[in-house]
Coordinates of C-alpha atoms in Angstrom, one line a residue:
M1 CA -26.4 -0.1 -23.5
A2 CA -24.4 3.2 -23.2
K3 CA -24.8 3.9 -27.1
S4 CA -28.6 3.9 -26.7
G5 CA -28.7 5.8 -23.5
H6 CA -26.7 8.6 -25.3
R7 CA -29.0 8.6 -28.5
S8 CA -31.9 8.6 -25.9
G9 CA -30.4 11.5 -24.2
E10 CA -30.2 13.4 -28.0
E11 CA -34.0 12.6 -28.6
A12 CA -35.0 13.7 -25.4
L13 CA -32.7 17.2 -25.9
E14 CA -34.2 17.5 -29.6
M15 CA -37.8 17.1 -28.1
S16 CA -37.7 19.8 -25.4
V17 CA -35.6 22.2 -27.9
E18 CA -38.9 21.6 -30.4
A19 CA -41.3 22.2 -27.8
G20 CA -39.8 25.1 -26.9
N21 CA -39.4 23.7 -23.3
H22 CA -35.9 25.4 -23.0
G23 CA -36.3 24.7 -19.2
D24 CA -36.3 21.0 -19.1
A25 CA -33.0 20.8 -21.8
A26 CA -31.6 23.4 -19.1
R27 CA -31.4 20.6 -16.7
L28 CA -30.2 18.2 -18.8
D29 CA -26.4 17.3 -19.7
D30 CA -25.1 16.2 -23.1
D31 CA -25.9 12.2 -22.6
G32 CA -30.0 13.2 -21.6
R33 CA -29.2 12.5 -17.6
P34 CA -29.7 15.2 -15.4
R35 CA -27.3 18.0 -15.1
R36 CA -24.5 17.6 -12.7
T37 CA -23.4 19.7 -10.5
G38 CA -20.1 18.1 -9.1
T39 CA -17.3 21.1 -8.9
M40 CA -13.3 20.5 -7.6
W41 CA -14.7 20.6 -4.4
T42 CA -16.7 18.2 -3.9
A43 CA -14.9 15.9 -6.0
S44 CA -12.0 16.7 -3.7
A45 CA -14.5 15.7 -0.4
H46 CA -15.4 12.5 -2.0
I47 CA -11.2 10.9 -2.7
I48 CA -10.2 12.7 0.9
T49 CA -13.3 10.0 2.0
A50 CA -12.0 7.8 0.3
V51 CA -8.3 8.0 1.0
I52 CA -8.1 9.5 4.4
G53 CA -9.7 6.3 6.0
A54 CA -8.6 3.5 8.4
G55 CA -5.5 3.2 6.3
V56 CA -4.2 6.3 8.0
L57 CA -4.3 4.6 11.6
S58 CA -1.7 1.9 10.2
L59 CA 0.8 4.2 9.1
A60 CA 3.0 4.5 12.1
W61 CA 2.8 0.3 12.8
A62 CA 4.0 0.4 8.7
M63 CA 6.8 3.1 9.8
A64 CA 7.9 0.6 12.4
Q65 CA 8.6 -2.1 10.4
L66 CA 10.6 -0.4 7.5
G67 CA 12.3 2.5 9.6
W68 CA 12.5 6.0 8.7
A69 CA 14.6 6.1 5.4
P70 CA 12.3 3.4 3.9
G71 CA 9.0 4.1 5.3
L72 CA 9.2 8.0 4.1
V73 CA 10.7 6.9 0.8
A74 CA 7.5 4.4 0.3
M75 CA 5.7 7.1 1.5
V76 CA 6.2 9.7 -0.9
V77 CA 6.6 7.1 -4.0
F78 CA 3.2 5.6 -3.3
A79 CA 1.9 9.1 -3.4
A80 CA 3.4 9.9 -6.5
I81 CA 2.5 7.1 -8.5
S82 CA -1.0 7.6 -7.2
Y83 CA -1.2 10.9 -8.7
Y84 CA 0.3 10.2 -11.6
T85 CA -1.7 7.2 -12.3
S86 CA -5.0 9.4 -11.2
T87 CA -4.4 11.9 -13.7
L88 CA -4.0 9.5 -16.9
L89 CA -7.0 8.0 -15.9
A90 CA -8.9 11.2 -15.7
E91 CA -8.2 11.5 -19.2
C92 CA -10.3 8.4 -20.0
Y93 CA -13.5 9.5 -18.4
R94 CA -14.3 10.6 -22.4
S95 CA -14.0 8.5 -25.6
G96 CA -12.1 10.7 -27.9
D97 CA -12.7 14.3 -27.8
P98 CA -12.1 15.6 -24.0
V99 CA -14.8 17.6 -24.1
S100 CA -17.6 16.3 -25.9
G101 CA -16.6 12.5 -26.9
K102 CA -18.9 9.8 -25.3
R103 CA -18.9 9.9 -21.4
N104 CA -18.0 6.5 -19.4
Y105 CA -19.7 6.3 -16.2
T106 CA -17.8 3.8 -14.1
Y107 CA -14.2 2.3 -14.3
T108 CA -15.4 -0.8 -15.9
E109 CA -17.0 0.8 -18.9
A110 CA -13.8 2.9 -19.2
V111 CA -11.9 -0.3 -19.5
R112 CA -14.6 -1.7 -22.2
A113 CA -14.2 1.5 -24.1
F114 CA -10.2 1.5 -24.5
L115 CA -9.3 -2.5 -24.1
G116 CA -12.3 -4.6 -24.3
G117 CA -11.9 -8.1 -24.2
A118 CA -11.2 -10.6 -21.4
K119 CA -9.7 -7.0 -19.8
V120 CA -12.9 -6.0 -18.8
Q121 CA -14.2 -9.6 -17.0
F122 CA -11.0 -9.1 -15.2
C123 CA -11.2 -5.9 -14.3
G124 CA -14.8 -6.4 -13.1
V125 CA -13.8 -9.4 -10.9
I126 CA -10.6 -7.4 -9.3
Q127 CA -12.8 -3.8 -8.8
Y128 CA -15.8 -5.7 -7.4
A129 CA -14.1 -8.0 -5.3
N130 CA -11.7 -5.1 -3.7
L131 CA -14.8 -3.1 -3.1
V132 CA -16.7 -6.0 -1.1
G133 CA -13.6 -6.4 0.8
I134 CA -13.0 -3.0 1.7
A135 CA -16.5 -2.7 2.9
I136 CA -15.7 -5.8 5.3
G137 CA -12.3 -4.1 6.4
Y138 CA -14.5 -0.9 7.4
T139 CA -16.3 -2.9 9.2
I140 CA -13.9 -4.6 11.3
A141 CA -12.3 -1.1 11.5
A142 CA -15.6 0.9 12.7
S143 CA -16.0 -1.9 15.5
I144 CA -12.8 -1.9 16.5
S145 CA -13.5 2.4 17.2
M146 CA -16.2 1.6 19.2
L147 CA -15.1 -1.0 21.2
A148 CA -12.0 1.4 21.9
I149 CA -14.4 4.2 23.3
K150 CA -15.9 1.8 25.3
R151 CA -12.2 0.0 26.5
A152 CA -10.7 4.0 27.1
D153 CA -13.4 4.8 29.4
C154 CA -13.0 1.5 31.3
F155 CA -9.5 2.2 31.2
H156 CA -9.5 5.6 32.5
D157 CA -11.8 4.1 35.4
K158 CA -10.1 1.0 36.4
G159 CA -6.6 1.9 35.8
H160 CA -4.3 1.0 32.4
R161 CA -3.4 -2.5 34.1
S162 CA -7.1 -4.0 34.0
P163 CA -8.3 -6.2 30.7
C164 CA -11.1 -4.3 29.8
R165 CA -11.7 -7.2 27.3
S166 CA -15.1 -7.4 25.4
S167 CA -16.6 -8.7 22.1
S168 CA -16.6 -6.6 18.9
N169 CA -19.4 -8.2 17.2
P170 CA -22.1 -6.0 19.0
Y171 CA -20.5 -3.3 17.3
M172 CA -20.0 -4.9 14.2
I173 CA -23.9 -5.4 13.9
L174 CA -24.5 -1.9 14.7
F175 CA -22.6 -0.4 12.3
G176 CA -24.3 -2.9 9.6
A177 CA -27.4 -2.0 10.7
V178 CA -26.0 1.9 10.2
E179 CA -25.3 0.9 6.6
I180 CA -28.5 -0.7 5.4
I181 CA -30.0 2.8 6.3
F182 CA -28.0 4.7 4.5
S183 CA -27.4 2.2 1.7
Q184 CA -30.9 3.1 0.2
I185 CA -29.2 6.3 -1.0
P186 CA -30.0 5.5 -4.6
D187 CA -27.2 6.9 -6.5
F188 CA -23.7 8.4 -6.0
D189 CA -24.5 12.0 -6.9
Q190 CA -26.8 12.0 -3.9
I191 CA -24.1 11.5 -1.2
W192 CA -22.0 14.5 -1.1
W193 CA -23.2 15.6 1.8
L194 CA -22.3 12.3 3.4
S195 CA -19.1 13.0 1.7
I196 CA -18.3 16.1 3.1
V197 CA -19.3 15.2 6.6
A198 CA -17.0 12.5 6.1
A199 CA -13.8 14.3 4.9
I200 CA -14.2 16.5 8.1
M201 CA -14.5 13.6 10.3
S202 CA -11.1 12.2 8.6
F203 CA -9.3 15.6 9.4
T204 CA -11.2 15.6 13.1
Y205 CA -8.9 12.0 13.8
A206 CA -5.9 12.5 12.3
T207 CA -5.8 15.7 14.1
I208 CA -6.1 14.2 17.1
G209 CA -4.2 11.3 16.4
L210 CA -1.3 13.7 14.9
S211 CA -1.3 15.5 18.2
L212 CA -1.4 13.0 20.5
G213 CA 2.2 11.8 19.1
V214 CA 3.5 15.3 19.3
S215 CA 2.3 15.0 22.9
Q216 CA 3.8 11.7 23.4
T217 CA 7.1 12.6 21.5
I218 CA 7.5 15.7 23.7
S219 CA 7.5 13.7 26.8
N220 CA 9.5 11.0 26.2
G221 CA 12.3 14.1 25.2
G222 CA 12.7 12.8 21.5
F223 CA 12.1 10.7 18.5
R224 CA 12.2 7.4 18.7
G225 CA 13.1 4.9 15.9
S226 CA 15.6 3.8 13.6
L227 CA 16.5 4.0 10.2
T228 CA 15.8 0.5 9.4
G229 CA 12.9 0.1 11.6
V230 CA 12.0 -3.2 13.9
A231 CA 15.0 -5.4 14.1
A232 CA 15.5 -9.2 13.3
A233 CA 16.2 -9.9 17.2
A234 CA 14.1 -11.3 20.5
G235 CA 10.6 -11.6 19.4
V236 CA 11.2 -11.2 15.8
T237 CA 12.4 -13.6 13.5
S238 CA 14.1 -12.9 10.4
T239 CA 11.5 -14.3 8.4
Q240 CA 8.9 -12.2 10.2
K241 CA 10.6 -9.1 9.6
V242 CA 10.7 -9.9 6.1
W243 CA 7.1 -10.7 6.2
R244 CA 6.4 -7.5 8.2
S245 CA 7.9 -5.0 5.9
L246 CA 6.1 -6.3 2.4
Q247 CA 2.8 -6.3 5.0
A248 CA 3.9 -2.2 5.7
F249 CA 4.1 -1.9 1.7
G250 CA 0.6 -3.1 1.5
D251 CA -0.7 -0.7 4.0
I252 CA 0.9 1.9 2.3
S253 CA -0.5 1.2 -0.8
F254 CA -3.7 0.7 0.6
A255 CA -4.0 4.1 2.0
Y256 CA -3.4 5.7 -1.1
S257 CA -6.5 3.4 -3.1
Y258 CA -9.2 5.2 -4.9
A259 CA -8.1 4.7 -8.4
Y260 CA -11.1 2.4 -8.6
I261 CA -13.7 5.0 -7.7
L262 CA -12.1 8.0 -9.3
I263 CA -14.2 7.3 -13.1
E264 CA -17.4 7.1 -10.7
I265 CA -16.4 10.5 -8.7
Q266 CA -15.7 12.1 -12.0
D267 CA -19.1 11.7 -13.4
T268 CA -20.3 13.8 -10.7
I269 CA -18.6 17.0 -12.2
K270 CA -20.5 19.3 -13.9
S271 CA -20.6 19.7 -18.0
P272 CA -17.6 21.6 -19.4
P273 CA -16.3 24.1 -19.5
P274 CA -13.3 23.8 -18.3
S275 CA -13.2 19.5 -19.2
E276 CA -13.7 17.4 -16.3
S277 CA -10.7 16.1 -16.8
T278 CA -9.1 19.0 -16.1
V279 CA -11.2 19.8 -12.8
M280 CA -10.5 15.8 -11.6
K281 CA -6.9 16.5 -12.2
R282 CA -7.1 19.7 -10.1
A283 CA -9.4 17.9 -7.0
T284 CA -6.5 15.0 -7.4
M285 CA -4.1 17.3 -6.8
V286 CA -5.5 18.9 -3.9
S287 CA -6.3 15.6 -2.7
V288 CA -3.3 13.8 -3.1
A289 CA -1.3 16.7 -1.6
T290 CA -3.7 16.8 1.7
T291 CA -4.0 13.4 2.8
T292 CA 0.2 13.1 1.9
L293 CA 0.8 15.7 4.4
F294 CA -1.3 14.0 7.2
Y295 CA -0.1 10.6 6.0
M296 CA 3.8 11.8 6.9
L297 CA 2.8 13.5 9.9
C298 CA 0.7 10.7 11.3
G299 CA 3.1 7.9 10.2
C300 CA 5.6 9.9 11.3
M301 CA 4.7 11.6 14.8
G302 CA 3.1 7.8 15.4
Y303 CA 6.5 6.2 15.1
A304 CA 8.0 8.8 16.7
A305 CA 5.9 8.7 19.8
F306 CA 6.2 4.8 19.8
G307 CA 9.0 3.4 18.0
D308 CA 9.1 -0.2 17.0
D309 CA 6.5 -0.7 19.5
A310 CA 3.8 1.4 17.9
P311 CA 0.3 -0.4 17.2
D312 CA -1.2 -1.7 14.2
N313 CA -4.1 0.9 14.8
L314 CA -3.1 4.0 16.4
L315 CA -6.2 5.0 18.1
T316 CA -7.3 1.8 19.1
G317 CA -4.4 0.1 20.0
F318 CA -3.9 2.0 23.1
G319 CA -0.4 3.5 22.5
F320 CA -2.5 6.3 24.0
Y321 CA -4.6 6.1 27.1
E322 CA -5.0 9.9 28.5
P323 CA -7.1 11.8 27.6
Y324 CA -9.5 9.0 27.5
W325 CA -12.2 11.8 26.1
L326 CA -9.9 12.6 23.6
L327 CA -9.7 9.3 22.2
D328 CA -13.5 9.0 22.7
V329 CA -13.8 12.0 20.2
A330 CA -11.3 10.8 18.0
N331 CA -12.9 7.3 17.6
A332 CA -16.4 8.2 17.1
A333 CA -15.3 10.2 14.3
I334 CA -13.6 7.6 12.8
V335 CA -16.9 5.6 12.8
V336 CA -19.0 8.7 11.3
H337 CA -16.0 8.6 8.6
L338 CA -16.0 5.2 8.1
V339 CA -20.2 5.3 7.4
G340 CA -19.6 7.5 4.7
A341 CA -16.8 6.0 3.3
Y342 CA -18.7 2.3 3.0
Q343 CA -20.8 4.2 1.1
V344 CA -18.7 6.0 -1.4
F345 CA -17.1 2.6 -1.9
V346 CA -20.2 0.4 -2.3
Q347 CA -22.4 2.5 -4.5
P348 CA -20.7 2.0 -7.5
L349 CA -21.2 -1.8 -6.7
F350 CA -25.0 -1.0 -5.8
A351 CA -25.0 0.7 -9.2
F352 CA -23.4 -1.8 -11.3
V353 CA -25.5 -4.8 -9.8
E354 CA -28.5 -3.0 -10.1
T355 CA -28.0 -2.0 -13.8
R356 CA -27.3 -5.6 -14.7
A357 CA -30.3 -6.9 -12.8
A358 CA -32.7 -4.0 -14.7
A359 CA -31.1 -5.3 -18.0
R360 CA -31.4 -9.0 -17.5
W361 CA -35.4 -9.0 -16.1
P362 CA -36.5 -5.6 -17.6
G363 CA -40.5 -6.9 -17.1
S364 CA -40.1 -7.9 -13.8
R365 CA -42.7 -6.7 -11.2
F366 CA -39.7 -7.4 -8.1
M367 CA -37.4 -5.0 -9.6
A368 CA -39.9 -2.2 -10.5
R369 CA -42.1 -2.5 -7.3
E370 CA -41.7 0.3 -4.7
L371 CA -42.4 0.0 -1.0
R372 CA -44.0 3.4 0.7
V373 CA -42.9 3.9 4.2
G374 CA -44.4 7.1 5.5
P375 CA -42.7 10.1 3.5
F376 CA -40.1 7.9 2.4
V377 CA -40.2 5.8 -1.3
F378 CA -37.9 2.6 -1.6
S379 CA -37.7 0.2 -4.5
V380 CA -38.2 -3.3 -3.1
F381 CA -35.2 -5.0 -4.9
R382 CA -32.9 -2.5 -3.8
L383 CA -33.8 -2.6 -0.5
T384 CA -33.8 -6.3 -0.7
W385 CA -30.4 -7.0 -2.5
R386 CA -28.6 -3.9 -0.4
T387 CA -29.4 -5.0 3.0
A388 CA -28.7 -8.6 1.9
F389 CA -24.9 -7.2 1.0
V390 CA -24.3 -5.6 4.2
C391 CA -25.1 -8.2 6.2
L392 CA -22.7 -10.3 4.3
T393 CA -20.4 -7.9 4.9
T394 CA -20.8 -7.7 8.3
V395 CA -21.3 -11.9 8.7
V396 CA -17.3 -12.0 7.3
A397 CA -16.1 -9.3 9.6
M398 CA -17.5 -11.2 12.6
L399 CA -15.5 -14.2 11.0
L400 CA -12.4 -12.7 10.6
P401 CA -11.4 -9.2 12.6
F402 CA -8.1 -8.4 11.7
F403 CA -7.6 -5.2 11.1
G404 CA -4.1 -4.6 9.8
D405 CA -3.9 -7.8 8.1
V406 CA -6.8 -7.5 6.0
V407 CA -5.9 -3.8 5.3
G408 CA -2.4 -4.7 3.6
L409 CA -3.7 -7.7 1.8
L410 CA -6.7 -5.3 0.3
G411 CA -4.3 -2.8 -0.4
A412 CA -1.4 -5.1 -2.1
V413 CA -4.0 -7.0 -4.2
S414 CA -6.0 -4.1 -5.6
F415 CA -2.6 -1.4 -6.2
W416 CA -1.3 -2.5 -9.0
P417 CA -4.3 -3.6 -11.5
L418 CA -6.6 -0.9 -10.8
T419 CA -3.9 2.2 -9.6
V420 CA -1.2 1.3 -12.1
Y421 CA -2.0 -1.3 -14.5
F422 CA -5.3 -0.5 -16.3
P423 CA -4.6 3.6 -15.7
V424 CA -1.5 3.1 -17.8
E425 CA -2.9 0.1 -21.0
M426 CA -6.5 2.9 -21.2
Y427 CA -3.7 5.8 -21.2
I428 CA -1.9 4.3 -24.2
A429 CA -4.7 3.1 -26.0
Q430 CA -6.4 6.5 -25.9
Q431 CA -3.4 8.5 -26.9
G432 CA -2.4 6.0 -29.3
V433 CA 1.5 5.9 -27.4
P434 CA 3.6 3.9 -30.2
R435 CA 5.3 0.3 -28.5
W436 CA 8.4 0.8 -27.8
S437 CA 8.7 4.7 -28.0
T438 CA 10.1 6.3 -24.9
R439 CA 6.7 6.6 -22.8
W440 CA 5.6 3.1 -24.0
V441 CA 9.0 1.8 -22.4
C442 CA 8.7 4.2 -19.3
L443 CA 5.0 3.5 -18.8
Q444 CA 5.5 -0.3 -19.0
T445 CA 8.0 0.1 -16.3
L446 CA 6.3 1.9 -14.0
S447 CA 3.6 -0.8 -14.4
V448 CA 5.9 -4.1 -13.8
A449 CA 7.7 -2.3 -11.2
C450 CA 4.5 -1.8 -9.2
F451 CA 3.1 -5.4 -9.9
L452 CA 6.6 -6.6 -8.4
V453 CA 5.7 -4.3 -5.3
S454 CA 2.0 -5.8 -4.9
V455 CA 3.0 -9.2 -5.2
A456 CA 5.1 -8.6 -2.6
G457 CA 3.2 -7.2 -0.5
A458 CA 0.3 -9.5 -0.8
I459 CA 3.0 -12.4 0.3
G460 CA 3.5 -10.6 3.4
S461 CA 0.1 -9.3 4.6
T462 CA -0.8 -13.3 3.6
A463 CA 1.2 -14.2 6.2
G464 CA 0.4 -12.3 8.8
V465 CA -3.6 -13.6 8.3
I466 CA -2.6 -16.9 8.5
D467 CA -0.7 -16.2 11.6
A468 CA -3.9 -14.4 13.1
V469 CA -6.5 -17.1 11.9
K470 CA -4.3 -19.8 13.6
I471 CA -4.8 -18.2 17.2
H472 CA -8.7 -16.7 16.3
K473 CA -11.7 -18.3 16.9
P474 CA -14.9 -17.4 14.7
F475 CA -17.2 -15.1 15.8
S476 CA -15.4 -14.8 19.3
G477 CA -15.3 -10.8 18.7
Y478 CA -11.2 -10.9 20.2

């Protein structure tokens, strides 16, 4: 399909030039698609929207499980790995020549172009299952933040000892309803404005969390915490200490996860010069440096403020109670950010399903029919399938509202294959890196080491989910 699309693009260009219609040709890229307009800054906004998400709120808890020394090292190492493998992946947007080679529009297409075979199916299953998981996790996180606004106001009015209990289910339904509306945006390139708004919101709540952490640390008269984190003592067994430490690695890896939508983001960047890979590498450097700074500050100050008692969600676990209005602003910013982040992650999944469906049933009236509502025009298939997807993720979120455990599991399961393994393998194939050469050995060593970390994180997070399931009643909202 990609090859035929490329040929049709060339034909469109030739016809327009022959007809003297240079204006139409100027509006098309080399593949016949509408000219891309993305820049380093819009790409950075997409990445920041994807990276500075709900994961930042769990970093203080992760630091508490690992302690100052391992926690800081882990954040720096994961940042370095994410940046390095992202630069490898950016080289794989075009096959062959980095300026004029064939474009790979999605992560899966890049895997097909460079690796092929069963690896394509493996990649597709992991990538899209992970995107579904992220949609569920973001629904949970958004509902927790909405619920936290209500609880913060309740604590302010009735005192900190009041239970102020309430179900998160209505807030999950509300978030799902909003996402149904935004899901009707046709494609990734048209949500750049939503990403910029979401990126601003992410800085807003991260800054508030950081400020509250600094304030609490000053109030405490110094930093709390220890070099090795929560000790295996009263209330925490040695086994729990191990599981929680492993889950912490999963939380940190989740906080840096965005590689599986990098190609889709790169496909929004305008054509060379400079090459899309050059622009994407710059955007990656800006984004990872920015997010790492915020992560270090938020995670460290949250741990410094609460020590080993740091909650699994810094702004909703009620380590802070006052000023309650500032907590309301922070949690409202989280909700707005997650509305945008949800779309950044699910748009590639929407595009995949709709492309496959159009190829499978090319003459279907259901696929082609449009629904007009006032000035808006909706595709009936898009409206039906995307609404069903949002409803499904909302129902699953209501079944399993475990923010910290879900975040850790998602990060652990997706980190190695999508952030490390496939970028490394595609880069080796593209560059023709000789087997057993120094570069090949170094790349494979990195891949194996990250695989072991992912397995360990998945084990720890699974143990956390199992413990949570034992005491949870489905659809209770608590």
